[in-house]
């Protein structure tokens, strides 16, 4: 009996020591992930996604970076290595706008990302024109409260604005490069569309100034590119109304009233009178998608289409050439618990509903400058490569708006207006200036890579190489 008791005591001691060792080892492993970027990368690595029936040649990672410890602001990212030779290729950051729209919902899932979503909202297919064919791609849901990003301080969601978004995005990048040190010093470019016409140059400005203050190139920013971008409220408004009128979308009377009542209004903080005439214009447009005026609208959204124009600068409503309901597929897929688990979505977010765009973020947006043309001037002087592109079937921030805004920069033309080609067909038009290149993408809407993915890939290849858009190679008759 005594021998049995001694055996039980020894067994209990053994179990206690074993548990202690396991706890110690577990604590050490956890602590090591805080200091070992390779360990943290492995925790963030996505092994396989629900609905993925194909293999890929590249690694991808997703997770969170805390940008403000005190309030608990955490930005969600999804990073894709290049499909081939990622160690030699540049790094691209893509940002969507809104303000309040997810870069995962749009940039990744229906534009430049490798994984797109089938109509069932459960399965994926591989995008053959993904930009990770030519670069490593990083997507961020920014600012806090957008997509899977969250804050432990609820008031943060009511106090987003341009300045804090740029500051938080800079903090994100500095910490992300610490987590992925193999990309420190890599050629880095920022791209985006729509309200990212504010985000992209503002973040670029923050990086340039940070590099000057630290007397180094902590982030090796080489340039930026924006598409159908909000740039200057006055010129962008002027171009929107002119495009709608010349395209036969609105009446003469409404055109005049839009210029009178909205011409000097902020895109984000406009007046009641401006809102009222935008409602009238929206009714005159009918049930079309102003983001792509020649493609069909999603039938699920017809009942709310009269509100599209009024909120055109606020929400990233999607129309796709072959499937205009892509946004609905994303909403279904990214709300699946198994998808959120695979993407390492925080339990802090798990009780929330994932949305493509946040109305709460948008309606509570704080600072939004009337123009970023001054930022362009500063960054042109810094020597960054700056490109602006525009799909020419977009009535939200149309090609006319972009041309007015670029003209306001008063830059010297270095290469006059000319057509560019893809596979022997006109892909669009381009003009180059001292410090900036402008590219029109023929037949594309607000989301150029959605409607013209092949042309968008041609565009980013030229941008990264710093060459002009391709011209027509004449075949010799001899």
Coordinates of C-alpha atoms in Angstrom, one line a residue:
X1 CA 0.0 0.0 0.0
X2 CA 2.8 2.4 0.9
X3 CA 4.5 1.5 -2.3
X4 CA 1.3 2.4 -4.2
X5 CA 1.1 5.8 -2.4
X6 CA 4.7 6.5 -3.2
X7 CA 4.0 5.6 -6.8
X8 CA 1.0 8.0 -7.0
X9 CA 3.1 10.8 -5.4
X10 CA 5.9 10.2 -7.9
X11 CA 3.4 10.2 -10.7
X12 CA 1.8 13.5 -9.5
X13 CA 5.3 15.0 -9.3
X14 CA 6.1 13.8 -12.8
X15 CA 2.8 15.3 -14.2
X16 CA 3.5 18.6 -12.4
X17 CA 7.0 18.8 -13.9
X18 CA 5.7 17.8 -17.3
X19 CA 3.0 20.5 -17.2
X20 CA 5.5 23.1 -16.0
X21 CA 7.9 22.2 -18.9
X22 CA 5.0 22.4 -21.4
X23 CA 4.0 25.8 -20.0
X24 CA 7.6 27.0 -20.1
X25 CA 8.2 25.8 -23.6
X26 CA 4.9 27.3 -24.7
X27 CA 5.7 30.6 -23.1
X28 CA 9.1 30.6 -24.7
X29 CA 7.6 29.9 -28.1
X30 CA 5.1 32.7 -27.7
X31 CA 7.8 35.1 -26.6
X32 CA 10.0 34.1 -29.5
X33 CA 7.2 35.0 -32.0
X34 CA 7.3 38.5 -30.5
X35 CA 10.9 38.9 -31.4
X36 CA 11.4 36.4 -34.2
X37 CA 9.9 37.7 -37.4
X38 CA 10.2 34.3 -39.1
X39 CA 8.1 32.7 -36.4
X40 CA 5.5 35.4 -36.7
X41 CA 5.5 35.0 -40.5
X42 CA 4.8 31.3 -40.1
X43 CA 1.9 32.1 -37.8
X44 CA 0.5 34.4 -40.4
X45 CA 1.0 32.0 -43.3
X46 CA -2.2 30.9 -45.0
X47 CA -2.0 27.2 -45.7
X48 CA -5.2 26.7 -47.7
X49 CA -8.5 28.6 -48.2
X50 CA -12.0 27.1 -48.1
X51 CA -13.2 26.6 -51.7
X52 CA -9.7 26.5 -53.1
X53 CA -9.5 23.5 -55.4
X54 CA -6.2 24.4 -57.1
X55 CA -2.6 24.6 -56.0
X56 CA -0.6 27.8 -56.2
X57 CA 3.1 28.4 -56.6
X58 CA 3.3 31.3 -54.2
X59 CA 3.1 31.8 -50.4
X60 CA 0.6 34.2 -48.9
X61 CA 0.1 35.5 -45.4
X62 CA -2.6 37.4 -43.5
X63 CA -3.1 38.8 -40.0
X64 CA -2.9 42.0 -38.0
X65 CA -0.5 44.7 -37.2
X66 CA -1.2 46.9 -34.2
X67 CA -0.8 50.5 -35.2
X68 CA -1.8 52.0 -31.8
X69 CA -1.2 50.0 -28.7
X70 CA -3.0 52.4 -26.3
X71 CA -6.4 52.3 -28.1
X72 CA -5.9 48.8 -29.6
X73 CA -6.1 49.8 -33.3
X74 CA -5.3 46.8 -35.5
X75 CA -5.1 46.8 -39.3
X76 CA -5.7 43.6 -41.2
X77 CA -3.4 42.7 -44.1
X78 CA -3.2 40.0 -46.8
X79 CA 0.1 39.6 -48.5
X80 CA 0.9 37.6 -51.6
X81 CA 4.4 36.8 -52.8
X82 CA 5.0 37.0 -56.5
X83 CA 4.1 33.9 -58.4
X84 CA 7.7 33.4 -59.5
X85 CA 11.0 34.7 -58.1
X86 CA 9.5 36.9 -55.3
X87 CA 13.0 37.7 -54.0
X88 CA 13.8 39.8 -57.1
X89 CA 10.5 41.5 -57.6
X90 CA 9.2 44.8 -56.2
X91 CA 6.6 45.2 -53.5
X92 CA 3.2 46.9 -54.3
X93 CA 0.7 48.1 -51.8
X94 CA -2.9 48.4 -53.0
X95 CA -5.5 50.6 -51.2
X96 CA -9.2 51.0 -52.0
X97 CA -11.1 54.1 -51.0
X98 CA -14.7 54.9 -50.0
X99 CA -13.7 56.2 -47.5
X100 CA -14.7 53.0 -45.7
X101 CA -14.2 50.3 -48.3
X102 CA -12.2 47.1 -48.0
X103 CA -9.1 46.6 -50.1
X104 CA -9.6 42.8 -49.6
X105 CA -13.2 43.1 -51.0
X106 CA -12.2 45.0 -54.1
X107 CA -8.5 45.1 -54.8
X108 CA -7.9 41.4 -53.9
X109 CA -11.2 39.6 -54.6
X110 CA -12.2 41.2 -57.9
X111 CA -9.4 43.3 -59.2
X112 CA -5.6 42.7 -59.0
X113 CA -5.5 39.8 -56.4
X114 CA -4.9 36.2 -57.3
X115 CA -8.0 34.8 -55.6
X116 CA -11.4 35.7 -57.0
X117 CA -14.8 34.3 -55.9
X118 CA -17.3 32.2 -57.9
X119 CA -21.0 33.0 -58.1
X120 CA -21.8 30.5 -55.3
X121 CA -19.9 32.7 -52.8
X122 CA -18.1 29.6 -51.5
X123 CA -15.5 28.6 -54.1
X124 CA -12.5 30.4 -55.6
X125 CA -10.8 30.7 -59.0
X126 CA -7.3 31.9 -59.9
X127 CA -7.1 35.3 -61.6
X128 CA -4.8 34.9 -64.6
X129 CA -4.1 38.6 -64.7
X130 CA -3.2 39.0 -61.0
X131 CA -0.6 41.6 -60.4
X132 CA 1.4 39.1 -58.4
X133 CA 2.5 37.9 -61.9
X134 CA 4.9 40.9 -61.8
X135 CA 5.2 41.9 -58.1
X136 CA 4.7 41.0 -54.5
X137 CA 1.3 42.5 -53.5
X138 CA 0.2 43.8 -50.1
X139 CA -3.4 44.6 -49.3
X140 CA -4.5 46.6 -46.2
X141 CA -8.0 47.1 -44.8
X142 CA -7.6 50.8 -43.9
X143 CA -8.5 52.7 -41.8
X144 CA -9.5 50.9 -38.6
X145 CA -13.1 49.7 -38.8
X146 CA -12.9 48.7 -42.5
X147 CA -13.1 45.1 -43.5
X148 CA -11.5 42.9 -40.8
X149 CA -9.6 45.8 -39.2
X150 CA -10.8 46.7 -35.7
X151 CA -10.2 48.7 -32.6
X152 CA -10.6 47.9 -29.0
X153 CA -11.7 51.5 -28.5
X154 CA -15.2 51.9 -30.2
X155 CA -14.8 55.7 -30.5
X156 CA -11.9 55.2 -33.0
X157 CA -14.5 54.2 -35.6
X158 CA -16.2 57.6 -35.2
X159 CA -12.9 59.6 -35.6
X160 CA -11.3 58.4 -38.8
X161 CA -10.0 61.0 -41.3
X162 CA -7.3 61.6 -43.8
X163 CA -4.5 62.6 -41.4
X164 CA -4.9 59.6 -39.0
X165 CA -5.3 57.2 -41.9
X166 CA -2.0 58.3 -43.3
X167 CA -0.3 58.1 -39.9
X168 CA -1.7 54.7 -39.1
X169 CA -0.8 53.4 -42.5
X170 CA 2.8 54.6 -42.0
X171 CA 2.9 52.9 -38.6
X172 CA 1.6 49.7 -40.2
X173 CA 4.3 49.7 -42.8
X174 CA 7.1 50.3 -40.4
X175 CA 5.9 47.4 -38.2
X176 CA 5.1 45.2 -41.2
X177 CA 8.7 45.5 -42.6
X178 CA 9.9 44.5 -39.1
X179 CA 7.8 41.3 -39.5
X180 CA 9.0 40.8 -43.1
X181 CA 12.5 42.0 -42.9
X182 CA 13.4 40.3 -46.2
X183 CA 11.5 43.1 -47.9
X184 CA 13.3 46.0 -46.2
X185 CA 15.0 48.0 -48.9
X186 CA 12.9 46.4 -51.7
X187 CA 11.6 48.8 -54.4
X188 CA 8.2 49.8 -53.0
X189 CA 5.3 51.3 -54.9
X190 CA 1.8 52.3 -53.7
X191 CA -1.3 52.0 -55.9
X192 CA -5.0 52.4 -55.5
X193 CA -8.2 53.9 -56.8
X194 CA -11.1 56.2 -56.0
X195 CA -10.8 57.8 -52.6
X196 CA -7.4 56.3 -52.4
X197 CA -6.6 59.3 -54.6
X198 CA -6.2 60.9 -51.2
X199 CA -4.8 57.9 -49.3
X200 CA -2.0 57.1 -51.8
X201 CA -0.3 60.5 -52.2
X202 CA -0.8 61.3 -48.5
X203 CA 0.8 58.1 -47.4
X204 CA 3.6 58.6 -50.0
X205 CA 4.1 62.1 -48.5
X206 CA 4.3 60.6 -45.0
X207 CA 6.9 58.1 -46.1
X208 CA 9.0 60.7 -47.9
X209 CA 9.0 63.0 -44.8
X210 CA 9.7 60.1 -42.5
X211 CA 12.7 59.0 -44.6
X212 CA 14.0 62.6 -44.4
X213 CA 13.5 62.8 -40.7
X214 CA 15.3 59.5 -40.0
X215 CA 18.0 60.3 -42.6
X216 CA 17.6 57.0 -44.3
X217 CA 15.3 55.0 -46.6
X218 CA 13.5 52.9 -44.0
X219 CA 10.9 52.4 -46.7
X220 CA 12.3 52.4 -50.2
X221 CA 9.4 54.2 -51.9
X222 CA 10.0 54.6 -55.6
X223 CA 6.6 55.9 -56.8
X224 CA 2.8 55.6 -56.8
X225 CA 0.0 55.2 -59.2
X226 CA -3.7 56.0 -58.8
X227 CA -6.8 55.3 -60.9
X228 CA -10.1 57.2 -61.3
X229 CA -8.9 59.0 -58.2
X230 CA -10.4 61.8 -56.2
X231 CA -7.8 64.5 -56.5
X232 CA -9.3 68.0 -56.4
X233 CA -12.9 68.6 -55.4
X234 CA -13.5 71.6 -57.7
X235 CA -12.1 70.1 -60.9
X236 CA -13.4 66.6 -60.1
X237 CA -16.9 67.9 -59.7
X238 CA -16.6 69.9 -62.9
X239 CA -15.5 66.8 -64.8
X240 CA -18.2 64.6 -63.3
X241 CA -21.1 66.8 -64.3
X242 CA -19.6 67.5 -67.8
X243 CA -19.1 63.7 -68.4
X244 CA -22.7 62.9 -67.4
X245 CA -24.1 65.7 -69.5
X246 CA -22.0 64.9 -72.6
X247 CA -22.8 61.2 -72.2
X248 CA -26.5 62.0 -72.3
X249 CA -27.2 60.8 -68.8
X250 CA -28.7 63.9 -67.3
X251 CA -30.8 66.9 -68.5
X252 CA -29.6 70.4 -69.4
X253 CA -31.4 71.8 -66.4
X254 CA -29.9 69.3 -64.0
X255 CA -26.5 69.9 -65.4
X256 CA -26.7 73.6 -64.8
X257 CA -28.0 73.1 -61.2
X258 CA -25.3 70.5 -60.4
X259 CA -22.7 73.1 -61.3
X260 CA -24.5 75.8 -59.4
X261 CA -25.3 73.9 -56.2
X262 CA -22.4 71.4 -56.0
X263 CA -19.6 73.0 -58.0
X264 CA -17.8 74.4 -54.9
X265 CA -18.9 71.6 -52.5
X266 CA -16.7 69.0 -50.8
X267 CA -17.1 65.5 -52.1
X268 CA -17.3 64.2 -48.6
X269 CA -19.0 67.0 -46.7
X270 CA -21.5 68.6 -49.1
X271 CA -24.7 70.6 -48.5
X272 CA -28.3 69.5 -48.4
X273 CA -29.0 71.5 -51.6
X274 CA -26.2 69.6 -53.3
X275 CA -27.6 66.3 -52.0
X276 CA -31.0 67.1 -53.3
X277 CA -29.9 67.8 -56.9
X278 CA -27.7 64.7 -56.8
X279 CA -30.9 62.7 -56.0
X280 CA -32.6 64.2 -59.1
X281 CA -29.5 63.4 -61.3
X282 CA -29.6 59.9 -60.0
X283 CA -33.2 59.4 -61.0
X284 CA -32.5 60.8 -64.4
X285 CA -29.7 58.2 -64.8
X286 CA -32.1 55.4 -64.1
X287 CA -31.1 51.9 -63.2
X288 CA -27.6 52.0 -64.6
X289 CA -24.3 51.5 -62.8
X290 CA -22.5 54.9 -62.8
X291 CA -19.3 53.1 -62.0
X292 CA -19.5 51.5 -65.5
X293 CA -22.2 53.1 -67.6
X294 CA -22.2 50.5 -70.4
X295 CA -22.3 47.3 -68.4
X296 CA -25.4 45.8 -66.8
X297 CA -26.1 46.5 -63.1
X298 CA -26.5 43.7 -60.6
X299 CA -30.3 42.8 -60.5
X300 CA -30.1 42.5 -56.7
X301 CA -29.2 46.2 -56.5
X302 CA -31.9 47.7 -58.8
X303 CA -34.2 48.7 -56.0
X304 CA -31.5 50.9 -54.5
X305 CA -30.0 52.2 -57.7
X306 CA -31.5 55.7 -57.3
X307 CA -29.2 56.2 -54.4
X308 CA -26.1 55.2 -56.3
X309 CA -25.2 58.6 -57.7
X310 CA -25.8 60.4 -54.4
X311 CA -23.3 58.1 -52.7
X312 CA -21.1 57.6 -55.6
X313 CA -18.0 59.0 -53.9
X314 CA -18.7 57.0 -50.7
X315 CA -19.3 53.4 -51.6
X316 CA -17.5 51.0 -53.8
X317 CA -20.5 49.5 -55.6
X318 CA -19.3 47.0 -58.1
X319 CA -20.3 46.1 -61.6
X320 CA -18.4 43.5 -63.5
X321 CA -18.5 43.0 -67.3
X322 CA -19.6 39.4 -67.1
X323 CA -20.9 39.2 -63.5
X324 CA -22.2 42.5 -62.1
X325 CA -22.9 40.9 -58.7
X326 CA -19.3 40.2 -57.6
X327 CA -19.7 42.3 -54.4
X328 CA -22.4 40.0 -53.2
X329 CA -20.2 36.9 -53.7
X330 CA -17.5 38.6 -51.6
X331 CA -19.9 39.4 -48.8
X332 CA -21.0 35.8 -48.6
X333 CA -17.4 34.4 -48.8
X334 CA -15.7 36.6 -46.3
X335 CA -18.5 36.1 -43.7
X336 CA -17.9 32.3 -43.7
X337 CA -16.5 31.3 -40.2
X338 CA -14.1 28.8 -41.9
X339 CA -12.7 31.5 -44.2
X340 CA -12.2 33.9 -41.3
X341 CA -10.4 31.1 -39.4
X342 CA -8.1 30.4 -42.4
X343 CA -7.3 34.1 -42.7
X344 CA -6.5 34.4 -39.0
X345 CA -9.2 36.9 -38.4
X346 CA -9.2 38.0 -34.7
X347 CA -11.8 36.8 -32.3
X348 CA -12.1 40.5 -31.4
X349 CA -13.7 40.9 -34.9
X350 CA -15.5 37.5 -35.1
X351 CA -18.7 38.8 -33.6
X352 CA -19.0 41.5 -36.2
X353 CA -20.4 41.3 -39.7
X354 CA -17.9 41.7 -42.5
X355 CA -19.0 44.4 -45.0
X356 CA -17.4 45.5 -48.3
X357 CA -17.9 49.1 -47.2
X358 CA -18.6 50.6 -43.8
X359 CA -21.4 53.3 -43.7
X360 CA -20.4 54.1 -40.1
X361 CA -16.8 54.9 -41.2
X362 CA -18.0 57.0 -44.1
X363 CA -20.7 59.1 -42.4
X364 CA -18.3 59.9 -39.5
X365 CA -15.3 60.9 -41.7
X366 CA -13.5 63.9 -40.3
X367 CA -10.8 65.7 -42.2
X368 CA -10.9 65.6 -46.0
X369 CA -8.9 68.3 -47.8
X370 CA -10.5 69.8 -50.9
X371 CA -7.4 69.1 -52.9
X372 CA -4.2 67.0 -52.9
X373 CA -2.6 68.9 -55.8
X374 CA -0.2 70.5 -53.3
X375 CA 0.9 67.0 -52.3
X376 CA 1.5 66.2 -56.0
X377 CA 3.8 69.2 -56.4
X378 CA 5.8 68.2 -53.3
X379 CA 6.2 64.6 -54.4
X380 CA 7.0 65.5 -58.0
X381 CA 9.9 67.6 -56.6
X382 CA 11.0 64.6 -54.6
X383 CA 11.6 62.6 -57.7
X384 CA 9.0 59.8 -57.3
X385 CA 7.6 58.1 -60.3
X386 CA 3.9 59.2 -60.4
X387 CA 1.3 57.8 -62.8
X388 CA -2.4 58.5 -63.0
X389 CA -4.8 56.3 -64.9
X390 CA -8.5 56.5 -65.8
X391 CA -11.1 54.1 -67.1
X392 CA -13.2 56.1 -69.6
X393 CA -16.6 54.6 -68.9
X394 CA -16.7 55.7 -65.3
X395 CA -19.2 58.5 -64.3
X396 CA -18.0 58.6 -60.7
X397 CA -14.5 60.1 -61.1
X398 CA -14.5 60.2 -64.9
X399 CA -11.7 60.8 -67.3
X400 CA -12.8 64.4 -67.7
X401 CA -12.3 65.0 -63.9
X402 CA -8.8 63.6 -64.0
X403 CA -7.8 65.7 -67.0
X404 CA -9.1 68.9 -65.4
X405 CA -7.1 68.0 -62.2
X406 CA -3.9 67.2 -64.1
X407 CA -4.3 70.4 -66.1
X408 CA -4.4 72.3 -62.9
X409 CA -0.9 71.1 -62.0
X410 CA 0.5 73.2 -64.9
X411 CA 3.1 70.6 -65.9
X412 CA 5.2 70.7 -69.0
X413 CA 4.3 68.1 -71.6
X414 CA 7.2 65.8 -72.5
X415 CA 5.3 63.3 -74.8
X416 CA 2.1 64.5 -76.4
X417 CA -1.3 62.7 -76.5
X418 CA -1.1 59.4 -78.3
X419 CA -2.7 56.0 -78.5
X420 CA -1.2 52.9 -76.9
X421 CA -1.8 49.4 -78.0
X422 CA -2.3 45.9 -76.7
X423 CA -2.3 42.9 -79.1
X424 CA -2.6 45.2 -82.0
X425 CA -5.7 47.0 -80.7
X426 CA -5.9 50.5 -79.1
X427 CA -5.8 49.9 -75.3
X428 CA -6.2 53.6 -74.6
X429 CA -4.4 56.9 -74.7
X430 CA -1.6 58.5 -72.9
X431 CA 0.2 61.8 -72.3
X432 CA 3.5 62.3 -70.4
X433 CA 4.5 65.3 -68.4
X434 CA 7.6 66.4 -66.5
X435 CA 7.0 64.4 -63.3
X436 CA 3.8 62.6 -64.2
X437 CA 2.3 60.2 -66.7
X438 CA -1.4 60.0 -67.5
X439 CA -2.9 56.8 -69.0
X440 CA -6.5 56.3 -70.2
X441 CA -7.7 52.7 -70.3
X442 CA -10.3 52.2 -73.1
X443 CA -13.6 50.7 -72.2
X444 CA -12.8 50.4 -68.4
X445 CA -15.0 51.6 -65.6
X446 CA -14.2 52.9 -62.2
X447 CA -12.4 49.7 -61.3
X448 CA -10.1 49.4 -64.3
X449 CA -8.6 45.9 -63.3
X450 CA -12.1 44.5 -62.9
X451 CA -13.3 45.5 -66.4
X452 CA -10.1 45.3 -68.3
X453 CA -7.8 43.0 -66.4
X454 CA -5.4 42.3 -69.2
X455 CA -5.0 46.0 -70.0
X456 CA -4.5 46.7 -66.3
X457 CA -1.7 44.1 -66.2
X458 CA 0.0 45.8 -69.2
X459 CA -0.4 49.1 -67.4
X460 CA 1.3 48.0 -64.2
X461 CA 4.1 46.3 -66.1
X462 CA 4.9 49.6 -67.9
X463 CA 4.6 51.6 -64.6
X464 CA 7.0 49.3 -62.8
X465 CA 9.5 49.4 -65.6
X466 CA 9.2 53.2 -65.9
X467 CA 8.6 52.9 -69.7
X468 CA 5.9 54.5 -71.9
X469 CA 2.8 52.5 -72.7
X470 CA 3.4 50.1 -75.6
X471 CA 2.9 51.5 -79.1
X472 CA 1.8 49.6 -82.3
X473 CA 4.7 47.6 -83.8
X474 CA 4.3 48.1 -87.5
X475 CA 4.9 44.9 -89.5
X476 CA 7.2 45.3 -92.4
X477 CA 5.7 44.5 -95.8
X478 CA 9.0 43.2 -97.2

